[in-house]
Short mmCIF file of C-alpha atoms and ligand atoms in Angstrom, two decimals:
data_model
loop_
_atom_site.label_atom_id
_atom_site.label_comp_id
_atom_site.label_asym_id
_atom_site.label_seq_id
_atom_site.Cartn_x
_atom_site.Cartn_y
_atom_site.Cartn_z
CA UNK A 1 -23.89 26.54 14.47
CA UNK A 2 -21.18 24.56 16.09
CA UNK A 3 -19.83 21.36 15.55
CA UNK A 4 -17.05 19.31 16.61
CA UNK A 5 -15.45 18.23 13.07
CA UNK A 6 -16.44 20.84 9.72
CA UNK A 7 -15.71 18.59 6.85
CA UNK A 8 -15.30 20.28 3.63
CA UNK A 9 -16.69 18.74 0.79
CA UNK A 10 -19.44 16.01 -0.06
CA UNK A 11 -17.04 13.20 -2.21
CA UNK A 12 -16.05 10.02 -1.19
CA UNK A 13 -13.37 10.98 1.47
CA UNK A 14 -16.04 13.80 3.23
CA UNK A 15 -19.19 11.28 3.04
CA UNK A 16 -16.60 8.44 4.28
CA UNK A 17 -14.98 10.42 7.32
CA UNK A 18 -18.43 11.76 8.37
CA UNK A 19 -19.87 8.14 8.79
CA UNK A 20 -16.71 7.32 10.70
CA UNK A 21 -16.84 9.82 13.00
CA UNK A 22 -20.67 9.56 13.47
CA UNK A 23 -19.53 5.53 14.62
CA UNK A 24 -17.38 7.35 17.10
CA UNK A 25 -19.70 9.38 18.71
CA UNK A 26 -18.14 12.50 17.39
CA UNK A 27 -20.22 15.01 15.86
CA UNK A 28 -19.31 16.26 12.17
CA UNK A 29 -21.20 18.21 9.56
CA UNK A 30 -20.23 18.20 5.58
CA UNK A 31 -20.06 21.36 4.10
CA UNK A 32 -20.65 20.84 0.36
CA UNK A 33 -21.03 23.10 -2.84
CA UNK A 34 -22.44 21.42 -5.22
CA UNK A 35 -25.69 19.45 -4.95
CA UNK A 36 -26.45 15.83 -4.45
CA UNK A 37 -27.57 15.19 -7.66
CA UNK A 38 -23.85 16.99 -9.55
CA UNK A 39 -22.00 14.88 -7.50
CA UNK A 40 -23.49 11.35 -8.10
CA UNK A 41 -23.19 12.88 -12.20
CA UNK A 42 -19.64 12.53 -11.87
CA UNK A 43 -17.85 9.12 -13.29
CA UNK A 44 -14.94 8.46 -11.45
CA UNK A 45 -13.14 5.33 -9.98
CA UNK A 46 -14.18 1.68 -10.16
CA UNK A 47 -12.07 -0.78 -8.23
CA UNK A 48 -12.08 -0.58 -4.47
CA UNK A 49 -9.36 -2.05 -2.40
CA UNK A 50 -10.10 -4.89 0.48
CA UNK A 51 -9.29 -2.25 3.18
CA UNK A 52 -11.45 0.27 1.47
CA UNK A 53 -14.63 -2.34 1.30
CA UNK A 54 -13.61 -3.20 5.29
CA UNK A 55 -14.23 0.51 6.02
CA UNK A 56 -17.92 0.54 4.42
CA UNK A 57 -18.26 -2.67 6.11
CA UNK A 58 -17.29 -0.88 9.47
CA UNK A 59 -19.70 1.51 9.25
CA UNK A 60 -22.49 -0.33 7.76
CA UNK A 61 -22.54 1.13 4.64
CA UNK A 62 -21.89 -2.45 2.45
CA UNK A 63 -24.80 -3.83 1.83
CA UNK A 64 -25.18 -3.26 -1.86
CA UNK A 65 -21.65 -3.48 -2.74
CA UNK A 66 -21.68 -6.96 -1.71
CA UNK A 67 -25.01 -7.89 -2.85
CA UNK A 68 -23.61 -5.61 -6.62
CA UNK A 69 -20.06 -5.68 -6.89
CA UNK A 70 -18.08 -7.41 -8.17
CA UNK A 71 -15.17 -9.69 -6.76
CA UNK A 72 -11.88 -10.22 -8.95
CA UNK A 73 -9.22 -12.47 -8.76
CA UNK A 74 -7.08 -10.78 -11.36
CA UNK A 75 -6.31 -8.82 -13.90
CA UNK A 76 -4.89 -9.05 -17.64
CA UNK A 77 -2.11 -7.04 -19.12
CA UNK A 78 -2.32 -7.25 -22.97
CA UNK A 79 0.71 -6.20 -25.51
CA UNK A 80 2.26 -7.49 -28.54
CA UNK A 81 -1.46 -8.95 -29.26
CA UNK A 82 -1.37 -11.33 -26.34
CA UNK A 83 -3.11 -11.19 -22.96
CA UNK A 84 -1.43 -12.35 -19.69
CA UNK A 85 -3.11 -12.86 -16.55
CA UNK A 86 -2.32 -11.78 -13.28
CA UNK A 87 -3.73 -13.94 -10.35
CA UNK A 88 -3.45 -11.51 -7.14
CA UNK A 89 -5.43 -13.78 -5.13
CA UNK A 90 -2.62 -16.33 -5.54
CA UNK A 91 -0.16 -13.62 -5.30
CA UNK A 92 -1.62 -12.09 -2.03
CA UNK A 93 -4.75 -13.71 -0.47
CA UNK A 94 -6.74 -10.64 -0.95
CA UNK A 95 -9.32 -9.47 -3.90
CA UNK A 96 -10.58 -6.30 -5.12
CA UNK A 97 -14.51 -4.82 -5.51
CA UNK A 98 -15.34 -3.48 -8.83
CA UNK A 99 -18.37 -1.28 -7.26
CA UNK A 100 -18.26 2.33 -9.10
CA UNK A 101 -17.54 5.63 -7.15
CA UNK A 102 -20.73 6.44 -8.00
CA UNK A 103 -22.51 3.36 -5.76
CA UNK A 104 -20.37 4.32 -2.72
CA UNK A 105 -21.02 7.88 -2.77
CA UNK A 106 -24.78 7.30 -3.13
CA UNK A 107 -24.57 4.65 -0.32
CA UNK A 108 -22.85 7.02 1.79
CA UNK A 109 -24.97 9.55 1.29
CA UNK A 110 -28.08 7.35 2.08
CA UNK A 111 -26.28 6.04 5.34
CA UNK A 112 -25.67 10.04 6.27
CA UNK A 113 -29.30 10.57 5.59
CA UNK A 114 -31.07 8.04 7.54
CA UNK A 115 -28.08 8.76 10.48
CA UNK A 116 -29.83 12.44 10.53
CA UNK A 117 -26.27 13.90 9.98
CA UNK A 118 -25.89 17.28 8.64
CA UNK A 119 -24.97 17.85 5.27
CA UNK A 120 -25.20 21.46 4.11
CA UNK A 121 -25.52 21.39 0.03
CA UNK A 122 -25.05 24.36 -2.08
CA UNK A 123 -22.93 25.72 0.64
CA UNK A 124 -21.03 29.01 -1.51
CA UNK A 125 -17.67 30.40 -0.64
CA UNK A 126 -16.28 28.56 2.06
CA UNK A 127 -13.75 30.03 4.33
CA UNK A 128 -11.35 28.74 5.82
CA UNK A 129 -10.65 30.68 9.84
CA UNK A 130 -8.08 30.44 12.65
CA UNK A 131 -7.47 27.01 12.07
CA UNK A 132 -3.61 27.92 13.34
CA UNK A 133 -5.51 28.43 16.59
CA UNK A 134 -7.54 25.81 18.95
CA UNK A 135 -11.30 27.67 17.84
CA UNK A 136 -11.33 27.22 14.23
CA UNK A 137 -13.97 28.17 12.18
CA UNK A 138 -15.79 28.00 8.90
CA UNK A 139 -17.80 30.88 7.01
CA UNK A 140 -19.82 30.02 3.93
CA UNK A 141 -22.82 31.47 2.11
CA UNK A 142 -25.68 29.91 1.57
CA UNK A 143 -29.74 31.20 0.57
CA UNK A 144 -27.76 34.86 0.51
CA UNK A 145 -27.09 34.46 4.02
CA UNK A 146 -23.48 34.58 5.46
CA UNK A 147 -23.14 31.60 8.22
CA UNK A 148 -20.39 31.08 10.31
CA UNK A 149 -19.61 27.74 12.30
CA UNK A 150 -17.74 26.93 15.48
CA UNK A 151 -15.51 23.59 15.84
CA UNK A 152 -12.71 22.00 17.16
CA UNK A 153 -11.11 20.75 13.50
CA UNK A 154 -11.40 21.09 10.10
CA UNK A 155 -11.29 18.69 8.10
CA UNK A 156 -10.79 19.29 4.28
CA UNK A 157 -11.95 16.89 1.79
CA UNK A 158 -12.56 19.12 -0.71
CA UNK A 159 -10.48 17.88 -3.87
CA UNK A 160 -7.66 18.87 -6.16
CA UNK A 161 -9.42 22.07 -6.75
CA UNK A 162 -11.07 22.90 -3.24
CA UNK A 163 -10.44 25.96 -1.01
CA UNK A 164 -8.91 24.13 2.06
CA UNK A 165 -5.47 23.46 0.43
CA UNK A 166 -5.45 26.71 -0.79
CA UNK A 167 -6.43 28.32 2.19
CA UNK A 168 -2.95 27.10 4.25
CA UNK A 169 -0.12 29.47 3.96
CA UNK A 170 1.71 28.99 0.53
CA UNK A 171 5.07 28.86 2.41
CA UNK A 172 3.74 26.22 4.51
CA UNK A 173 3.25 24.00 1.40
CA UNK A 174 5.56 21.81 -0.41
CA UNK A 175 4.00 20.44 -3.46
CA UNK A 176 4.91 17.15 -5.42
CA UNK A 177 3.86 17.21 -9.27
CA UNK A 178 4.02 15.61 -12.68
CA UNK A 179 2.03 16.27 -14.96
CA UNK A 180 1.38 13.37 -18.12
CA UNK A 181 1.43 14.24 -21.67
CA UNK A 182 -1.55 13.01 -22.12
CA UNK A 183 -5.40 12.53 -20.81
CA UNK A 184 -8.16 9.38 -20.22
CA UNK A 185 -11.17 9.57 -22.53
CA UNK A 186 -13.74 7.20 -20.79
CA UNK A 187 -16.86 6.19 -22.27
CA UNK A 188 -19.43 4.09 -20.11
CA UNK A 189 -22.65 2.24 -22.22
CA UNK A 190 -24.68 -0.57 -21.10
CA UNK A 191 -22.71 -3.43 -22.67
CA UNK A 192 -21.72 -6.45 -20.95
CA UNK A 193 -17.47 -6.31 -20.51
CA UNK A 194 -15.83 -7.78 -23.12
CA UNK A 195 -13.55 -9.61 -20.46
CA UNK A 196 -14.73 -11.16 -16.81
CA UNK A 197 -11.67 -9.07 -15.49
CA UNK A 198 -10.07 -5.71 -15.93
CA UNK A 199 -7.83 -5.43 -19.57
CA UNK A 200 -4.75 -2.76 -19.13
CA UNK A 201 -3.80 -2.53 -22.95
CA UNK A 202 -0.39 -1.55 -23.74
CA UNK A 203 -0.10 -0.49 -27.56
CA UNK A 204 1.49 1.44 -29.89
CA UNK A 205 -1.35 3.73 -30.76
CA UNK A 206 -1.86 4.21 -26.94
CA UNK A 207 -2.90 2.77 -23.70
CA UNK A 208 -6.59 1.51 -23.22
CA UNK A 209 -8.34 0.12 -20.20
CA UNK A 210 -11.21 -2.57 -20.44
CA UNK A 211 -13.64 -2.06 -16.97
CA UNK A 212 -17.04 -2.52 -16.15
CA UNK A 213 -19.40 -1.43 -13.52
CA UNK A 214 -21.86 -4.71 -13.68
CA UNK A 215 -22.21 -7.67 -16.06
CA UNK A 216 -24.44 -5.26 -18.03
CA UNK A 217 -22.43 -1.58 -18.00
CA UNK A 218 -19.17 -1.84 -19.29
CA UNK A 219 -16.18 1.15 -18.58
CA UNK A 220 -13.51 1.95 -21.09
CA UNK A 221 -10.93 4.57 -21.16
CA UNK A 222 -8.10 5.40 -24.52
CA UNK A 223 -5.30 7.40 -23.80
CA UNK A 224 -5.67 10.74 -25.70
CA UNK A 225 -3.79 13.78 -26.57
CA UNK A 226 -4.23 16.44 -23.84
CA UNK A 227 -5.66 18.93 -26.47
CA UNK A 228 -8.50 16.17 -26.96
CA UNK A 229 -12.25 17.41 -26.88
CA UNK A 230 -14.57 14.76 -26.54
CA UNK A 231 -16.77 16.38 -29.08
CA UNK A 232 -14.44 14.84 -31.22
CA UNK A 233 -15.00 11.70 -30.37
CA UNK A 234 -18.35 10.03 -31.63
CA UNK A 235 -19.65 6.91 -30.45
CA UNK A 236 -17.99 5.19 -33.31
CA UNK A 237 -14.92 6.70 -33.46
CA UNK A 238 -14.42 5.76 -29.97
CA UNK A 239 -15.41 2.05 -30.50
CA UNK A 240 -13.15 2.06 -33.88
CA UNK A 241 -10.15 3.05 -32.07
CA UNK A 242 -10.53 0.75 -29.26
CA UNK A 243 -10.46 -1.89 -31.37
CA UNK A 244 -7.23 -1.18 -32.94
CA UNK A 245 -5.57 -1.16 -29.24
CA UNK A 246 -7.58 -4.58 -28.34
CA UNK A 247 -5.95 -7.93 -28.55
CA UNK A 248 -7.36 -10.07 -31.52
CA UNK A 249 -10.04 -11.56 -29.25
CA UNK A 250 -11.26 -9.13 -27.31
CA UNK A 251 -11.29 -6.86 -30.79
CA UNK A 252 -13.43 -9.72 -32.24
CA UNK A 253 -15.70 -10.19 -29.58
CA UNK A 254 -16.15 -6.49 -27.34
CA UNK A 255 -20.20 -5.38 -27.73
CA UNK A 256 -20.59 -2.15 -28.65
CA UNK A 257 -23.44 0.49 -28.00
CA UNK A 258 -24.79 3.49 -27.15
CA UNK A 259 -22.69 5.78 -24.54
CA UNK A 260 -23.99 7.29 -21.58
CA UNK A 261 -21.15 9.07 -20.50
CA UNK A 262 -17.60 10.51 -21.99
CA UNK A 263 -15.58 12.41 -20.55
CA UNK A 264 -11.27 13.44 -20.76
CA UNK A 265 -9.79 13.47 -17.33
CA UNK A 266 -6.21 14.87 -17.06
CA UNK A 267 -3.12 12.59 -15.63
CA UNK A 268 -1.24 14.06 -12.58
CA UNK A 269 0.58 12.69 -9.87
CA UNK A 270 0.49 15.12 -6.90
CA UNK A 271 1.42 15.86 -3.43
CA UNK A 272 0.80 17.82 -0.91
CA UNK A 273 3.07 17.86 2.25
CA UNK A 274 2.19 18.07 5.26
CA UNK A 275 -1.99 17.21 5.44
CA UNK A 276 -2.30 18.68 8.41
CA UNK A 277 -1.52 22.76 9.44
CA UNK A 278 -3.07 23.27 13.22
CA UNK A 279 -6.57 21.97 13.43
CA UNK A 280 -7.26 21.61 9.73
CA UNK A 281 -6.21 18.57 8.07
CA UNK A 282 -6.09 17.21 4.49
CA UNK A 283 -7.60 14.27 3.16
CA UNK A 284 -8.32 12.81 -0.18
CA UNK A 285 -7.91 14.95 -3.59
CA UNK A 286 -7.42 17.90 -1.71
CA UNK A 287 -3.96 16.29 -0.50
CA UNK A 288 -2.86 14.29 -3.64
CA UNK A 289 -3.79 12.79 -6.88
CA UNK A 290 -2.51 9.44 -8.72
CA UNK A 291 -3.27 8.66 -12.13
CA UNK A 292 -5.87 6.33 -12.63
CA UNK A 293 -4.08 3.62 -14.01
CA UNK A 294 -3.51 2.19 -10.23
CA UNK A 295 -6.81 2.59 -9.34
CA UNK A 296 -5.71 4.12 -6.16
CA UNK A 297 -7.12 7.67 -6.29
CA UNK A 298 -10.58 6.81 -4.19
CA UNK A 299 -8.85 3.93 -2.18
CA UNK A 300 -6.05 6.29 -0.45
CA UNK A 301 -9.14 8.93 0.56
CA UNK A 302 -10.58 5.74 2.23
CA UNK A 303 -7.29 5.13 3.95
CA UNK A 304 -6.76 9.03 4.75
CA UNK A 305 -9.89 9.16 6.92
CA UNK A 306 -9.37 6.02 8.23
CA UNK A 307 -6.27 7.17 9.97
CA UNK A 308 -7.85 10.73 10.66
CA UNK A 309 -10.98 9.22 12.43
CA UNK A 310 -9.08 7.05 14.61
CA UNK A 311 -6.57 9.78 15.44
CA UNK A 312 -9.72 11.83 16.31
CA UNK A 313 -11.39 9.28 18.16
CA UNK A 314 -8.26 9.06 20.18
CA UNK A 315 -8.14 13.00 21.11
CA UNK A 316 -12.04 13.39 22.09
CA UNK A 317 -11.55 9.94 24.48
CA UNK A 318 -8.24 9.48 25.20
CA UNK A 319 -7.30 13.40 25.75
CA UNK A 320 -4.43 12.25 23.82
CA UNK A 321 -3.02 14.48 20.79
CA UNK A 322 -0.85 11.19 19.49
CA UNK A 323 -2.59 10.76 16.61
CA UNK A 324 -3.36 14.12 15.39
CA UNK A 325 0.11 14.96 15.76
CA UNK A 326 1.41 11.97 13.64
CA UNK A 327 -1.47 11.99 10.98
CA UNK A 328 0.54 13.45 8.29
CA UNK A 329 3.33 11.06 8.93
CA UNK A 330 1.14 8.05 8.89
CA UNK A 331 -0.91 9.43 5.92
CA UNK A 332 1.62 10.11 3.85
CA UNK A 333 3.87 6.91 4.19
CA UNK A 334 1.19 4.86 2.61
CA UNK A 335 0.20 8.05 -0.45
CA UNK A 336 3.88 7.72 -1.60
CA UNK A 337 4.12 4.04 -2.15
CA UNK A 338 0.53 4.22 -3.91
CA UNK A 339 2.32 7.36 -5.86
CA UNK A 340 4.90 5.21 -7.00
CA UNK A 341 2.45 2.24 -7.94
CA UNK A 342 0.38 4.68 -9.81
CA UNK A 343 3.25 6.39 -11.57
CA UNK A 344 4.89 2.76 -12.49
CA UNK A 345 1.49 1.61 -13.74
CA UNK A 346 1.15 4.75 -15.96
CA UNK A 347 5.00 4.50 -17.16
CA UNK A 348 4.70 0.96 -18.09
CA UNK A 349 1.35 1.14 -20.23
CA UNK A 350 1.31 4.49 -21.99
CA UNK A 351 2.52 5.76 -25.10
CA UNK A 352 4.64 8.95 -24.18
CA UNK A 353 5.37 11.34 -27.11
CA UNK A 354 8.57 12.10 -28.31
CA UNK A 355 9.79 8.98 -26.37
CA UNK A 356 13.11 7.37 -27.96
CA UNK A 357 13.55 3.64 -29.07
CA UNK A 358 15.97 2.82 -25.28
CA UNK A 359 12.71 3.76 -23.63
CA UNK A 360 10.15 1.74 -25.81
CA UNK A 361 12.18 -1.13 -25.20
CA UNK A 362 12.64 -0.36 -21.60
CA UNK A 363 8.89 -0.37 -21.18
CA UNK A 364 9.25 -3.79 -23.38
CA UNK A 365 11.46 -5.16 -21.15
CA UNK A 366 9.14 -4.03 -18.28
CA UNK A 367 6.40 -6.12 -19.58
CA UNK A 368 8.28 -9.12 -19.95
CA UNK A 369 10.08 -9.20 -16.96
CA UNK A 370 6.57 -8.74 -15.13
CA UNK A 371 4.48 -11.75 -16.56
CA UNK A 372 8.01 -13.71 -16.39
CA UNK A 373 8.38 -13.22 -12.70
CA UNK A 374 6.46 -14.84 -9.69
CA UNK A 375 8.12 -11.66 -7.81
CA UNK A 376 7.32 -9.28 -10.30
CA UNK A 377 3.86 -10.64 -10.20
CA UNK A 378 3.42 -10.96 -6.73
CA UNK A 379 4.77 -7.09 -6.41
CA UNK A 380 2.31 -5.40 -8.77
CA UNK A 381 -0.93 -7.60 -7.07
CA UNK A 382 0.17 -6.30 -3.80
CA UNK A 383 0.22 -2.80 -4.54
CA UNK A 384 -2.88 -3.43 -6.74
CA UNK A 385 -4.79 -5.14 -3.82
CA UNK A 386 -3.69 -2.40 -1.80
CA UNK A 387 -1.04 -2.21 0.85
CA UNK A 388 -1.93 -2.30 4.96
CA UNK A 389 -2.94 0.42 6.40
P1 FAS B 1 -13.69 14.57 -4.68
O1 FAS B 1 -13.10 15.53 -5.67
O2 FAS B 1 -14.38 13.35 -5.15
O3 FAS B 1 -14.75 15.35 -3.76
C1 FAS B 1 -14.49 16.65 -3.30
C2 FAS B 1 -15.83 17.32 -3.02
O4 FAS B 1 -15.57 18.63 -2.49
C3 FAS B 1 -16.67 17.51 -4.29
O5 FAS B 1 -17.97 17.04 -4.08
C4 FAS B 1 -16.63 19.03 -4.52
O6 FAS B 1 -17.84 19.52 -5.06
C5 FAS B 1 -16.43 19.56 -3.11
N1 FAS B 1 -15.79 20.88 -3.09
C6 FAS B 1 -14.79 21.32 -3.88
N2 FAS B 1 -14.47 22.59 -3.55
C7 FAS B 1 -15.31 22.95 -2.52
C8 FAS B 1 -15.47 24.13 -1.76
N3 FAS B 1 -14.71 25.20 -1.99
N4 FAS B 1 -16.42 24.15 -0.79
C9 FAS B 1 -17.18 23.05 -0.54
N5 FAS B 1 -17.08 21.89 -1.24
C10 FAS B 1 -16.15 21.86 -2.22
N6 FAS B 1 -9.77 7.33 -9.11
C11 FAS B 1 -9.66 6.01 -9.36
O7 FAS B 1 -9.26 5.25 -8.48
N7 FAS B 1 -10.01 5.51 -10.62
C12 FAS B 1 -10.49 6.34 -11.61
O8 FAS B 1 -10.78 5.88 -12.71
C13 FAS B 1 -10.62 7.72 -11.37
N8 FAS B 1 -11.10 8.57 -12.34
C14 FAS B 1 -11.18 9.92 -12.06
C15 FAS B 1 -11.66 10.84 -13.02
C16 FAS B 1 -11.72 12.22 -12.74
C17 FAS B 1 -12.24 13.20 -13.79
C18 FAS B 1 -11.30 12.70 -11.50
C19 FAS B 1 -11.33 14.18 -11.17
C20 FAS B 1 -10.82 11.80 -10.54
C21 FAS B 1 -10.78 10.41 -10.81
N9 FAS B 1 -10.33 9.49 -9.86
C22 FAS B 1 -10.23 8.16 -10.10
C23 FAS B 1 -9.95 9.91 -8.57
C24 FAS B 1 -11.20 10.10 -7.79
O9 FAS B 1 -11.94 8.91 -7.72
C25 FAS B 1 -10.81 10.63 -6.45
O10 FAS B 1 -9.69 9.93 -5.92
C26 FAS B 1 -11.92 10.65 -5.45
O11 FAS B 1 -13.00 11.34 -6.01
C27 FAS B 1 -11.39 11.32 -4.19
O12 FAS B 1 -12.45 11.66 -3.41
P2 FAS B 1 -12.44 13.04 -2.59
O13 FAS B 1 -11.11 13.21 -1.96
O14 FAS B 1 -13.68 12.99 -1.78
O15 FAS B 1 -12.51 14.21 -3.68
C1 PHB B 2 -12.70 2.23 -13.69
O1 PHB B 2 -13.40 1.21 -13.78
O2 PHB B 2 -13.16 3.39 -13.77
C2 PHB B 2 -11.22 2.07 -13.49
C3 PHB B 2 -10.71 0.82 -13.15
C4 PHB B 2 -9.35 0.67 -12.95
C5 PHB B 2 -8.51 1.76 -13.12
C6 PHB B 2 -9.03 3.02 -13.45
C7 PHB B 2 -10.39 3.17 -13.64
O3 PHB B 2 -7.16 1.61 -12.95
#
């Protein structure tokens, strides 16, 4: 087989970059190894940026988000039993999508389907060849059959965990990391939300995040110990202990019900420099991760692969190696600032053990500040909305 772009991995940033490309006239296949079905099982991010939306809108692959999702204004911050709005559209002109992960992947995936693109599921033991070189290639295994593929790039969208990260040269790395002392334990149930918009509870048992995927299937997460097992955690328990980090009226007044999904995801923030080593280039999880709490981990794969395509589309028509050559640069400038949004989010609204009173009253002071300050305001719903690309 040959192809011009090998993308590795099926998620958000591999589905996204594949329809990009396709909109280019440059020919891609996806490279994936789980199955169709795993990956739309996974429950991951819920709040897509304006640029991210503009993207799916670019390559026709909206339709459902804006006839389903859901357009917010705002958000709250709750603490010290009160709730304080944030208007972002007044802030910044712009709005966010609540339309889960879930939706876009499956949209993508339609798109990909009906475009008769290539996706090769169950795809075993990638490797990763000669990508220093200008004939990379990629090996995998699939039906107990080796296959090998020809291309000009690879591109690897293969998350925190795939191979094409660890397939560059360790001394070629430079890694960024913190891990949090603590985990997300997110339940999803059909419920309608217990607020119109998104709740980011600061409290003293713990942070706690009110979301929703439709006006009938609501999303909430509790900060938990990182030794947590969510066989621990019963339906009940859950609910119970949300309450206790609710304000008064969202305590009184949150419907609760049967869970369809829980799950603990880890905190990290993590980077990856550079995201691009010859022809193979990073994009996604498989360059960096952001804790949750900015909602930015899905909305910087969208903006990787928005600068990759159109640094691709510039080689194959304008001969011109411009934009491959200052991908990383480009990539990167807008990861760190969502880094530091995500990390300033996540430092402002958790609980961190062992913490001492100057830094509880820091984080106090934080707060206050924030819902005091047009400026402070207007800061967080830019970052929130998302920066320009
Ligand atoms: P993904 O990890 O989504 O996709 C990578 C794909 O590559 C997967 O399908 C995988 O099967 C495949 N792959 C891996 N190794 C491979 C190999 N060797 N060969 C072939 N294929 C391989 N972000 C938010 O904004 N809000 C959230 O609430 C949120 N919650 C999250 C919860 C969890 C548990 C995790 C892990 C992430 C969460 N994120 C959240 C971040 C998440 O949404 C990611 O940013 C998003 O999935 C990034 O998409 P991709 O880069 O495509 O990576
Ligand atoms: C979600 O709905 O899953 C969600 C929303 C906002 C976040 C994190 C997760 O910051």
């Amino acid at each position: 087989m040959r192809t011009q772009v090998a993308i590795i991995g099926g998620g958000p940033a591999g589905l996204l970059l594949g329809q990009l490309l396709h909109r280019y006239g440059i020919d891609n296949v996806i490279f994936e190894r789980k199955d169709r079905d795993y990956i739309l099982g996974r429950i991951r991010a819920g709040v897509l940026e304006q640029g991210t939306v503009g993207l799916l809108d670019e390559v026709g692959v909206s339709a459902r988000l804006h006839q389903d999702g859901l357009v917010h204004h705002g958000i709250e911050l709750a603490f010290g039993g009160a709730r304080h709005r944030i208007d972002m559209t007044k802030a910044t002109g712009k709005t966010v999508t609540v339309y889960g992960q879930t939706e876009v992947t499956r949209d993508l995936m339609d798109a990909r389907l009906a475009a008769g693109l290539t996706t090769v599921y169950d795809a075993d033991n990638v490797g990763l060849h000669d990508f220093d070189g200008t004939q990379p290639r990629i090996r995998y295994e699939k039906d107990g059959k080796t296959h090998e593929v020809a291309c000009d790039f690879i591109a690897g969208c293969d998350g925190f965990h795939g191979v094409s990260r660890q397939s560059v040269k360790p001394e070629a790395l430079t890694v960024f990391e913190r891990v949090y002392p603590f985990g997300w334990l997110g339940l999803l149930s059909d419920t309608p939300p217990v607020s119109d918009e998104l709740i980011y509870n600061n409290h003293e048992r713990g942070f706690a995040l009110c979301s929703m995927r439709s006006p009938h299937r609501s999303r909430y997460y509790l900060q938990c110990a990182l030794d947590e097992q969510v066989e621990n955690w019963s339906d009940d328990k859950f609910w119970e202990e949300l309450r206790r980090r609710l304000d008064p009226e969202a305590a009184a007044t949150i419907v609760t019900g049967l869970s369809i999904e829980k799950s603990i995801a880890p905190l990290r923030s993590f980077v990856a420099e550079p995201m691009r080593f010859g022809r193979l280039f990073l994009a996604g999880d498989a360059a960096h991760i952001v804790p949750p709490t900015g909602a930015k981990g899905l909305n910087l794969a969208a903006s990787d692969v928005h600068y990759l395509s159109t640094a691709l589309r510039e080689f194959y028509t304008e001969k011109s190696a411009a934009g491959i050559d200052d991908y990383s640069r480009r990539a990167l400038g807008r990861v760190w600032k969502a880094e530091r949004f995500s990390w300033w989010m996540t430092s402002m609204l958790h609980r961190f053990p062992g913490t001492d009173e100057f830094s509880s009253r820091i984080q106090r002071a934080e707060l206050a500040y924030l819902i005091d300050s047009d400026a402070a305001k207007t800061s967080l719903s830019e970052n929130y909305v998302g920066l320009p690309y």
